[in-house]
PDB file of C-alpha atoms in Angstrom:
ATOM      1  CA  UNK A   1      98.932 136.663 143.029  1.00 46.00           C
ATOM      2  CA  UNK A   2      98.999 133.577 145.150  1.00 44.00           C
ATOM      3  CA  UNK A   3     101.030 130.759 143.881  1.00 45.00           C
ATOM      4  CA  UNK A   4      99.513 127.373 143.638  1.00 40.00           C
ATOM      5  CA  UNK A   5     101.850 125.028 145.351  1.00 44.00           C
ATOM      6  CA  UNK A   6     101.344 121.317 146.284  1.00 40.00           C
ATOM      7  CA  UNK A   7     101.074 122.331 149.909  1.00 45.00           C
ATOM      8  CA  UNK A   8      98.414 124.898 149.282  1.00 45.00           C
ATOM      9  CA  UNK A   9      96.495 122.411 146.973  1.00 35.00           C
ATOM     10  CA  UNK A  10      96.559 119.772 149.736  1.00 38.00           C
ATOM     11  CA  UNK A  11      95.384 122.282 152.340  1.00 44.00           C
ATOM     12  CA  UNK A  12      92.490 123.325 150.119  1.00 42.00           C
ATOM     13  CA  UNK A  13      91.386 119.858 149.417  1.00 36.00           C
ATOM     14  CA  UNK A  14      91.499 118.973 153.221  1.00 41.00           C
ATOM     15  CA  UNK A  15      89.425 122.071 154.040  1.00 44.00           C
ATOM     16  CA  UNK A  16      86.759 121.125 151.352  1.00 42.00           C
ATOM     17  CA  UNK A  17      83.564 119.522 152.629  1.00 42.00           C
ATOM     18  CA  UNK A  18      83.837 115.689 152.362  1.00 36.00           C
ATOM     19  CA  UNK A  19      80.306 115.483 150.691  1.00 40.00           C
ATOM     20  CA  UNK A  20      81.477 117.551 147.782  1.00 37.00           C
ATOM     21  CA  UNK A  21      84.259 115.043 146.995  1.00 39.00           C
ATOM     22  CA  UNK A  22      81.961 112.006 147.448  1.00 38.00           C
ATOM     23  CA  UNK A  23      78.821 113.345 145.783  1.00 45.00           C
ATOM     24  CA  UNK A  24      79.678 111.839 142.343  1.00 43.00           C
ATOM     25  CA  UNK A  25      80.479 108.540 143.798  1.00 39.00           C
ATOM     26  CA  UNK A  26      77.483 108.492 145.962  1.00 40.00           C
ATOM     27  CA  UNK A  27      75.098 109.480 143.017  1.00 41.00           C
ATOM     28  CA  UNK A  28      76.547 106.514 140.870  1.00 37.00           C
ATOM     29  CA  UNK A  29      76.039 104.050 143.771  1.00 35.00           C
ATOM     30  CA  UNK A  30      72.418 105.513 144.394  1.00 38.00           C
ATOM     31  CA  UNK A  31      71.605 105.050 140.621  1.00 40.00           C
ATOM     32  CA  UNK A  32      73.036 101.595 140.529  1.00 38.00           C
ATOM     33  CA  UNK A  33      70.803 100.582 143.453  1.00 40.00           C
ATOM     34  CA  UNK A  34      67.775 102.083 141.940  1.00 50.00           C
ATOM     35  CA  UNK A  35      68.367 100.422 138.556  1.00 65.00           C
ATOM     36  CA  UNK A  36      65.469  98.194 137.577  1.00 80.00           C
ATOM     37  CA  UNK A  37      65.122  95.424 135.136  1.00 90.00           C
ATOM     38  CA  UNK A  38      63.427  95.576 131.775  1.00 93.00           C
ATOM     39  CA  UNK A  39      60.666  93.374 130.480  1.00 95.00           C
ATOM     40  CA  UNK A  40      60.495  92.239 126.873  1.00 95.00           C
ATOM     41  CA  UNK A  41      57.064  90.755 126.309  1.00 96.00           C
ATOM     42  CA  UNK A  42      57.170  88.759 123.140  1.00 97.00           C
ATOM     43  CA  UNK A  43      54.186  87.879 120.939  1.00 97.00           C
ATOM     44  CA  UNK A  44      54.485  85.125 118.386  1.00 96.00           C
ATOM     45  CA  UNK A  45      51.718  84.414 115.834  1.00 93.00           C
ATOM     46  CA  UNK A  46      48.153  85.453 115.227  1.00 95.00           C
ATOM     47  CA  UNK A  47      47.362  88.547 117.515  1.00 97.00           C
ATOM     48  CA  UNK A  48      45.380  91.842 117.088  1.00 96.00           C
ATOM     49  CA  UNK A  49      46.641  94.782 119.138  1.00 96.00           C
ATOM     50  CA  UNK A  50      43.751  97.219 119.887  1.00 95.00           C
ATOM     51  CA  UNK A  51      45.264 100.441 121.138  1.00 94.00           C
ATOM     52  CA  UNK A  52      42.794 101.981 123.389  1.00 92.00           C
ATOM     53  CA  UNK A  53      42.914 105.364 125.196  1.00 90.00           C
ATOM     54  CA  UNK A  54      44.923 104.176 128.099  1.00 91.00           C
ATOM     55  CA  UNK A  55      45.709 100.432 127.528  1.00 94.00           C
ATOM     56  CA  UNK A  56      46.245  97.972 124.822  1.00 96.00           C
ATOM     57  CA  UNK A  57      43.861  94.956 124.369  1.00 96.00           C
ATOM     58  CA  UNK A  58      45.325  91.757 122.821  1.00 97.00           C
ATOM     59  CA  UNK A  59      43.016  89.324 121.073  1.00 97.00           C
ATOM     60  CA  UNK A  60      43.511  86.106 119.109  1.00 97.00           C
ATOM     61  CA  UNK A  61      40.890  83.849 117.555  1.00 96.00           C
ATOM     62  CA  UNK A  62      40.172  80.232 118.339  1.00 96.00           C
ATOM     63  CA  UNK A  63      42.098  78.198 115.899  1.00 95.00           C
ATOM     64  CA  UNK A  64      42.043  74.401 116.172  1.00 91.00           C
ATOM     65  CA  UNK A  65      45.790  73.825 115.323  1.00 91.00           C
ATOM     66  CA  UNK A  66      47.193  76.662 117.477  1.00 95.00           C
ATOM     67  CA  UNK A  67      48.883  76.382 120.819  1.00 95.00           C
ATOM     68  CA  UNK A  68      48.128  79.172 123.261  1.00 97.00           C
ATOM     69  CA  UNK A  69      51.146  79.420 125.716  1.00 97.00           C
ATOM     70  CA  UNK A  70      52.727  82.126 127.852  1.00 96.00           C
ATOM     71  CA  UNK A  71      55.721  82.100 130.125  1.00 94.00           C
ATOM     72  CA  UNK A  72      59.524  82.445 130.320  1.00 92.00           C
ATOM     73  CA  UNK A  73      61.446  81.046 127.447  1.00 92.00           C
ATOM     74  CA  UNK A  74      60.714  77.210 127.300  1.00 93.00           C
ATOM     75  CA  UNK A  75      58.840  77.288 130.436  1.00 92.00           C
ATOM     76  CA  UNK A  76      55.496  78.408 128.936  1.00 94.00           C
ATOM     77  CA  UNK A  77      52.252  77.299 130.370  1.00 94.00           C
ATOM     78  CA  UNK A  78      48.859  77.000 128.647  1.00 96.00           C
ATOM     79  CA  UNK A  79      46.665  79.940 128.449  1.00 97.00           C
ATOM     80  CA  UNK A  80      43.178  79.292 129.697  1.00 96.00           C
ATOM     81  CA  UNK A  81      40.300  79.781 127.192  1.00 97.00           C
ATOM     82  CA  UNK A  82      37.922  82.641 128.148  1.00 96.00           C
ATOM     83  CA  UNK A  83      40.467  84.072 130.666  1.00 96.00           C
ATOM     84  CA  UNK A  84      41.021  87.830 130.971  1.00 95.00           C
ATOM     85  CA  UNK A  85      44.872  88.320 131.627  1.00 97.00           C
ATOM     86  CA  UNK A  86      46.374  91.464 133.057  1.00 97.00           C
ATOM     87  CA  UNK A  87      50.090  92.438 133.062  1.00 96.00           C
ATOM     88  CA  UNK A  88      51.155  93.908 136.362  1.00 94.00           C
ATOM     89  CA  UNK A  89      54.452  95.104 137.927  1.00 93.00           C
ATOM     90  CA  UNK A  90      55.256  97.425 134.983  1.00 94.00           C
ATOM     91  CA  UNK A  91      53.000 100.414 135.541  1.00 87.00           C
ATOM     92  CA  UNK A  92      53.458 103.117 138.145  1.00 86.00           C
ATOM     93  CA  UNK A  93      49.986 104.632 138.713  1.00 83.00           C
ATOM     94  CA  UNK A  94      51.644 107.924 139.758  1.00 85.00           C
ATOM     95  CA  UNK A  95      53.684 108.145 136.591  1.00 87.00           C
ATOM     96  CA  UNK A  96      52.068 105.793 133.954  1.00 86.00           C
ATOM     97  CA  UNK A  97      53.769 105.251 130.559  1.00 87.00           C
ATOM     98  CA  UNK A  98      52.687 107.623 127.854  1.00 88.00           C
ATOM     99  CA  UNK A  99      51.005 106.437 124.744  1.00 88.00           C
ATOM    100  CA  UNK A 100      53.778 104.746 122.646  1.00 87.00           C
ATOM    101  CA  UNK A 101      54.678 105.546 119.172  1.00 85.00           C
ATOM    102  CA  UNK A 102      52.357 103.152 117.118  1.00 82.00           C
ATOM    103  CA  UNK A 103      54.559 101.581 114.407  1.00 80.00           C
ATOM    104  CA  UNK A 104      51.712 101.746 111.822  1.00 78.00           C
ATOM    105  CA  UNK A 105      54.027 102.025 108.907  1.00 81.00           C
ATOM    106  CA  UNK A 106      55.775  98.765 109.934  1.00 85.00           C
ATOM    107  CA  UNK A 107      52.823  96.682 110.864  1.00 89.00           C
ATOM    108  CA  UNK A 108      49.461  95.816 109.210  1.00 91.00           C
ATOM    109  CA  UNK A 109      47.440  98.687 110.488  1.00 90.00           C
ATOM    110  CA  UNK A 110      43.647  97.990 110.071  1.00 91.00           C
ATOM    111  CA  UNK A 111      41.171 100.910 109.833  1.00 85.00           C
ATOM    112  CA  UNK A 112      37.433 101.157 109.581  1.00 85.00           C
ATOM    113  CA  UNK A 113      36.546  98.818 112.532  1.00 91.00           C
ATOM    114  CA  UNK A 114      33.110  99.337 113.733  1.00 91.00           C
ATOM    115  CA  UNK A 115      32.999  97.035 116.548  1.00 92.00           C
ATOM    116  CA  UNK A 116      35.209  94.481 118.249  1.00 93.00           C
ATOM    117  CA  UNK A 117      33.743  91.138 119.473  1.00 94.00           C
ATOM    118  CA  UNK A 118      36.134  90.583 122.411  1.00 92.00           C
ATOM    119  CA  UNK A 119      34.000  87.715 123.789  1.00 92.00           C
ATOM    120  CA  UNK A 120      34.880  85.711 120.609  1.00 95.00           C
ATOM    121  CA  UNK A 121      38.584  85.804 121.360  1.00 97.00           C
ATOM    122  CA  UNK A 122      40.359  82.690 122.729  1.00 97.00           C
ATOM    123  CA  UNK A 123      41.410  84.872 125.688  1.00 97.00           C
ATOM    124  CA  UNK A 124      42.036  88.496 126.429  1.00 97.00           C
ATOM    125  CA  UNK A 125      45.164  90.246 127.621  1.00 97.00           C
ATOM    126  CA  UNK A 126      45.112  93.820 128.896  1.00 97.00           C
ATOM    127  CA  UNK A 127      48.506  95.663 128.814  1.00 97.00           C
ATOM    128  CA  UNK A 128      49.640  99.012 130.175  1.00 96.00           C
ATOM    129  CA  UNK A 129      51.391 101.195 127.620  1.00 96.00           C
ATOM    130  CA  UNK A 130      54.928  99.915 126.894  1.00 95.00           C
ATOM    131  CA  UNK A 131      57.815 102.170 126.534  1.00 93.00           C
ATOM    132  CA  UNK A 132      58.423 100.767 123.098  1.00 92.00           C
ATOM    133  CA  UNK A 133      56.710  98.556 120.451  1.00 93.00           C
ATOM    134  CA  UNK A 134      59.215  96.523 118.322  1.00 93.00           C
ATOM    135  CA  UNK A 135      57.952  94.536 115.351  1.00 93.00           C
ATOM    136  CA  UNK A 136      60.209  91.790 114.266  1.00 92.00           C
ATOM    137  CA  UNK A 137      60.816  89.032 111.860  1.00 90.00           C
ATOM    138  CA  UNK A 138      59.014  90.038 108.685  1.00 89.00           C
ATOM    139  CA  UNK A 139      57.672  87.503 106.092  1.00 86.00           C
ATOM    140  CA  UNK A 140      56.140  88.078 102.543  1.00 86.00           C
ATOM    141  CA  UNK A 141      52.392  88.462 102.355  1.00 87.00           C
ATOM    142  CA  UNK A 142      49.785  89.896 100.174  1.00 89.00           C
ATOM    143  CA  UNK A 143      46.138  90.950 101.036  1.00 92.00           C
ATOM    144  CA  UNK A 144      42.884  91.653  99.344  1.00 91.00           C
ATOM    145  CA  UNK A 145      39.721  93.444 100.053  1.00 92.00           C
ATOM    146  CA  UNK A 146      38.448  97.079 100.604  1.00 90.00           C
ATOM    147  CA  UNK A 147      40.653  97.401 103.690  1.00 89.00           C
ATOM    148  CA  UNK A 148      43.778  95.818 102.223  1.00 89.00           C
ATOM    149  CA  UNK A 149      46.972  98.065 102.363  1.00 87.00           C
ATOM    150  CA  UNK A 150      48.608  99.433  99.202  1.00 83.00           C
ATOM    151  CA  UNK A 151      51.570  97.199  98.802  1.00 75.00           C
ATOM    152  CA  UNK A 152      54.328  96.070  96.506  1.00 71.00           C
ATOM    153  CA  UNK A 153      54.818  92.536  95.325  1.00 66.00           C
ATOM    154  CA  UNK A 154      57.570  92.232  97.930  1.00 75.00           C
ATOM    155  CA  UNK A 155      55.693  93.561 100.900  1.00 86.00           C
ATOM    156  CA  UNK A 156      56.608  92.020 104.268  1.00 88.00           C
ATOM    157  CA  UNK A 157      54.818  92.114 107.586  1.00 89.00           C
ATOM    158  CA  UNK A 158      55.937  91.088 111.180  1.00 90.00           C
ATOM    159  CA  UNK A 159      55.274  87.706 112.702  1.00 90.00           C
ATOM    160  CA  UNK A 160      56.674  88.719 116.099  1.00 94.00           C
ATOM    161  CA  UNK A 161      56.006  91.825 118.217  1.00 95.00           C
ATOM    162  CA  UNK A 162      58.039  92.813 121.307  1.00 95.00           C
ATOM    163  CA  UNK A 163      56.438  95.193 123.933  1.00 95.00           C
ATOM    164  CA  UNK A 164      59.283  96.730 126.130  1.00 95.00           C
ATOM    165  CA  UNK A 165      58.634  97.773 129.752  1.00 95.00           C
ATOM    166  CA  UNK A 166      60.499  99.129 132.639  1.00 94.00           C
ATOM    167  CA  UNK A 167      59.773  96.793 135.695  1.00 94.00           C
ATOM    168  CA  UNK A 168      58.573  98.947 138.627  1.00 92.00           C
ATOM    169  CA  UNK A 169      57.531  96.142 140.952  1.00 91.00           C
ATOM    170  CA  UNK A 170      59.636  92.973 140.481  1.00 90.00           C
ATOM    171  CA  UNK A 171      57.899  91.015 143.336  1.00 88.00           C
ATOM    172  CA  UNK A 172      54.522  91.581 141.624  1.00 90.00           C
ATOM    173  CA  UNK A 173      55.783  91.084 138.090  1.00 92.00           C
ATOM    174  CA  UNK A 174      53.025  88.665 136.477  1.00 93.00           C
ATOM    175  CA  UNK A 175      50.559  88.027 133.777  1.00 95.00           C
ATOM    176  CA  UNK A 176      47.679  87.706 136.322  1.00 94.00           C
ATOM    177  CA  UNK A 177      46.292  85.203 137.084  1.00 94.00           C
ATOM    178  CA  UNK A 178      49.566  83.409 136.498  1.00 90.00           C
ATOM    179  CA  UNK A 179      51.895  83.372 139.497  1.00 85.00           C
ATOM    180  CA  UNK A 180      54.667  86.073 139.869  1.00 83.00           C
ATOM    181  CA  UNK A 181      57.673  85.452 137.882  1.00 80.00           C
ATOM    182  CA  UNK A 182      60.167  86.053 140.755  1.00 72.00           C
ATOM    183  CA  UNK A 183      62.877  83.356 140.536  1.00 69.00           C
ATOM    184  CA  UNK A 184      65.808  85.284 141.782  1.00 69.00           C
ATOM    185  CA  UNK A 185      66.323  87.801 144.660  1.00 74.00           C
ATOM    186  CA  UNK A 186      68.430  89.836 142.279  1.00 79.00           C
ATOM    187  CA  UNK A 187      66.527  90.035 138.933  1.00 80.00           C
ATOM    188  CA  UNK A 188      68.432  90.018 135.695  1.00 85.00           C
ATOM    189  CA  UNK A 189      68.753  93.309 133.698  1.00 89.00           C
ATOM    190  CA  UNK A 190      66.400  91.899 131.019  1.00 91.00           C
ATOM    191  CA  UNK A 191      63.518  89.578 131.349  1.00 92.00           C
ATOM    192  CA  UNK A 192      61.962  87.795 128.358  1.00 93.00           C
ATOM    193  CA  UNK A 193      58.412  86.571 128.604  1.00 95.00           C
ATOM    194  CA  UNK A 194      56.695  84.875 125.650  1.00 96.00           C
ATOM    195  CA  UNK A 195      53.167  84.567 124.457  1.00 97.00           C
ATOM    196  CA  UNK A 196      52.401  82.136 121.650  1.00 97.00           C
ATOM    197  CA  UNK A 197      49.284  81.704 119.301  1.00 96.00           C
ATOM    198  CA  UNK A 198      50.544  79.393 116.548  1.00 93.00           C
ATOM    199  CA  UNK A 199      50.970  75.761 115.739  1.00 90.00           C
ATOM    200  CA  UNK A 200      53.839  73.869 117.090  1.00 88.00           C
ATOM    201  CA  UNK A 201      54.346  71.823 113.947  1.00 84.00           C
ATOM    202  CA  UNK A 202      54.580  72.682 110.186  1.00 79.00           C
ATOM    203  CA  UNK A 203      51.440  73.479 108.430  1.00 79.00           C
ATOM    204  CA  UNK A 204      50.596  74.332 104.745  1.00 78.00           C
ATOM    205  CA  UNK A 205      50.255  78.030 103.873  1.00 75.00           C
ATOM    206  CA  UNK A 206      46.561  77.719 103.632  1.00 84.00           C
ATOM    207  CA  UNK A 207      46.456  77.406 107.325  1.00 87.00           C
ATOM    208  CA  UNK A 208      47.554  81.101 107.586  1.00 88.00           C
ATOM    209  CA  UNK A 209      44.760  82.282 105.270  1.00 90.00           C
ATOM    210  CA  UNK A 210      42.076  80.380 107.329  1.00 92.00           C
ATOM    211  CA  UNK A 211      43.450  81.598 110.694  1.00 93.00           C
ATOM    212  CA  UNK A 212      43.566  85.093 109.397  1.00 94.00           C
ATOM    213  CA  UNK A 213      39.914  85.023 108.264  1.00 95.00           C
ATOM    214  CA  UNK A 214      39.105  83.689 111.860  1.00 95.00           C
ATOM    215  CA  UNK A 215      40.835  86.724 113.189  1.00 95.00           C
ATOM    216  CA  UNK A 216      38.973  89.142 111.010  1.00 95.00           C
ATOM    217  CA  UNK A 217      35.711  87.749 112.118  1.00 95.00           C
ATOM    218  CA  UNK A 218      36.400  89.550 115.499  1.00 96.00           C
ATOM    219  CA  UNK A 219      36.074  92.896 113.949  1.00 95.00           C
ATOM    220  CA  UNK A 220      33.034  94.048 112.012  1.00 93.00           C
ATOM    221  CA  UNK A 221      33.215  96.568 109.240  1.00 90.00           C
ATOM    222  CA  UNK A 222      36.593  95.396 107.852  1.00 91.00           C
ATOM    223  CA  UNK A 223      37.072  93.733 104.339  1.00 92.00           C
ATOM    224  CA  UNK A 224      40.529  92.279 104.537  1.00 93.00           C
ATOM    225  CA  UNK A 225      41.757  88.819 103.540  1.00 93.00           C
ATOM    226  CA  UNK A 226      45.073  87.241 103.460  1.00 92.00           C
ATOM    227  CA  UNK A 227      45.739  86.064  99.864  1.00 89.00           C
ATOM    228  CA  UNK A 228      49.199  84.526  99.978  1.00 84.00           C
ATOM    229  CA  UNK A 229      52.262  84.124 102.230  1.00 81.00           C
ATOM    230  CA  UNK A 230      55.644  82.604 102.176  1.00 72.00           C
ATOM    231  CA  UNK A 231      55.901  78.785 102.425  1.00 63.00           C
ATOM    232  CA  UNK A 232      59.456  78.591 103.546  1.00 69.00           C
ATOM    233  CA  UNK A 233      61.387  79.026 106.801  1.00 75.00           C
ATOM    234  CA  UNK A 234      62.859  82.578 106.768  1.00 77.00           C
ATOM    235  CA  UNK A 235      65.844  83.888 108.660  1.00 80.00           C
ATOM    236  CA  UNK A 236      65.950  85.570 111.925  1.00 86.00           C
ATOM    237  CA  UNK A 237      66.253  89.357 112.278  1.00 88.00           C
ATOM    238  CA  UNK A 238      69.906  90.341 113.097  1.00 89.00           C
ATOM    239  CA  UNK A 239      69.552  94.152 113.252  1.00 85.00           C
ATOM    240  CA  UNK A 240      68.041  94.330 116.818  1.00 88.00           C
ATOM    241  CA  UNK A 241      67.793  96.895 119.608  1.00 85.00           C
ATOM    242  CA  UNK A 242      70.218  96.386 122.511  1.00 83.00           C
ATOM    243  CA  UNK A 243      69.184  93.807 124.970  1.00 81.00           C
ATOM    244  CA  UNK A 244      66.880  91.977 122.486  1.00 87.00           C
ATOM    245  CA  UNK A 245      67.868  88.165 122.384  1.00 87.00           C
ATOM    246  CA  UNK A 246      67.553  87.377 118.643  1.00 87.00           C
ATOM    247  CA  UNK A 247      67.512  83.599 119.309  1.00 89.00           C
ATOM    248  CA  UNK A 248      64.065  84.039 121.061  1.00 93.00           C
ATOM    249  CA  UNK A 249      62.406  85.141 117.820  1.00 92.00           C
ATOM    250  CA  UNK A 250      61.820  81.544 116.644  1.00 90.00           C
ATOM    251  CA  UNK A 251      58.319  79.952 116.431  1.00 90.00           C
ATOM    252  CA  UNK A 252      57.191  76.850 118.422  1.00 91.00           C
ATOM    253  CA  UNK A 253      57.532  74.807 115.244  1.00 87.00           C
ATOM    254  CA  UNK A 254      61.039  75.883 114.691  1.00 87.00           C
ATOM    255  CA  UNK A 255      61.849  75.456 118.312  1.00 89.00           C
ATOM    256  CA  UNK A 256      60.741  71.728 117.837  1.00 86.00           C
ATOM    257  CA  UNK A 257      63.140  71.316 115.043  1.00 84.00           C
ATOM    258  CA  UNK A 258      60.546  71.591 112.109  1.00 77.00           C
ATOM    259  CA  UNK A 259      63.045  73.936 110.105  1.00 78.00           C
ATOM    260  CA  UNK A 260      66.076  71.778 110.571  1.00 76.00           C
ATOM    261  CA  UNK A 261      66.001  70.478 107.013  1.00 64.00           C
ATOM    262  CA  UNK A 262      66.954  73.277 104.557  1.00 50.00           C
ATOM    263  CA  UNK A 263      64.509  72.042 101.714  1.00 50.00           C
ATOM    264  CA  UNK A 264      60.895  71.259 101.701  1.00 49.00           C
ATOM    265  CA  UNK A 265      59.987  73.021 105.023  1.00 50.00           C
ATOM    266  CA  UNK A 266      56.560  74.692 104.836  1.00 56.00           C
ATOM    267  CA  UNK A 267      55.184  77.308 107.120  1.00 57.00           C
ATOM    268  CA  UNK A 268      51.875  78.956 107.400  1.00 56.00           C
ATOM    269  CA  UNK A 269      52.940  82.351 108.775  1.00 72.00           C
ATOM    270  CA  UNK A 270      50.386  83.903 111.070  1.00 83.00           C
ATOM    271  CA  UNK A 271      50.264  87.601 110.851  1.00 86.00           C
ATOM    272  CA  UNK A 272      49.303  90.203 113.545  1.00 92.00           C
ATOM    273  CA  UNK A 273      47.543  93.459 113.034  1.00 93.00           C
ATOM    274  CA  UNK A 274      47.205  96.597 114.906  1.00 93.00           C
ATOM    275  CA  UNK A 275      44.133  98.836 115.485  1.00 92.00           C
ATOM    276  CA  UNK A 276      44.381 102.336 116.791  1.00 87.00           C
ATOM    277  CA  UNK A 277      41.133 102.632 118.680  1.00 80.00           C
ATOM    278  CA  UNK A 278      42.372 105.615 120.899  1.00 68.00           C
ATOM    279  CA  UNK A 279      41.407 109.264 120.813  1.00 65.00           C
TER     280      UNK A 279
END
């Protein structure tokens, strides 16, 4: 039996192909170079997510008190009424994202929709399928009507929705026709882009009821009304997935300081719905 000596070991290593010794390091470097950023697309307020066969259509009704904004945090611009926006830079045509798991049990899932009046939406947003849908920041609400969910007295529903994407083309990352969001040669690991459809000041709870009625007018065949909702500022979610910036859950009104006083603050929470209109 050959003895393993220090000299034999060094001789064996010297004779080994260099590529075999460097392969793990080269693979790690290659993977780092190929690392791509992620996009968190945040929706705040009154939205309907209609999940189609190969995309998601986002609608929101025209509400007088609402601000319609989109952009990087605190850099938002006004969304144009009647515009048809499309998210690009996050979908590889050769390998499109699969249909995501629809969190119906964690959202207000609406059934029985006969038709959708997309032309009555303030604007339309077309999204490729995300890698993940993350409902956040739940508030208490109760609903009535034939399409109302079975719920307890303490039922809560999300006021924020995050769509998570892997960026495949940073140079063309945009909500077209907005300009690309390229601001750095080396992109950050996580990009947060926000879309708002809500007031930027405190409103009475009746606002949420009326606004929800306006949204339901976009969908025929549905008997669903918001009866009651919380009238107080409520805490931010803290149990969040990795990479999600919890501070960016706040509403436009809160960001303007409307909830700084601990008592007497009133909010009209605008809730979002999801409609599975796929196969």
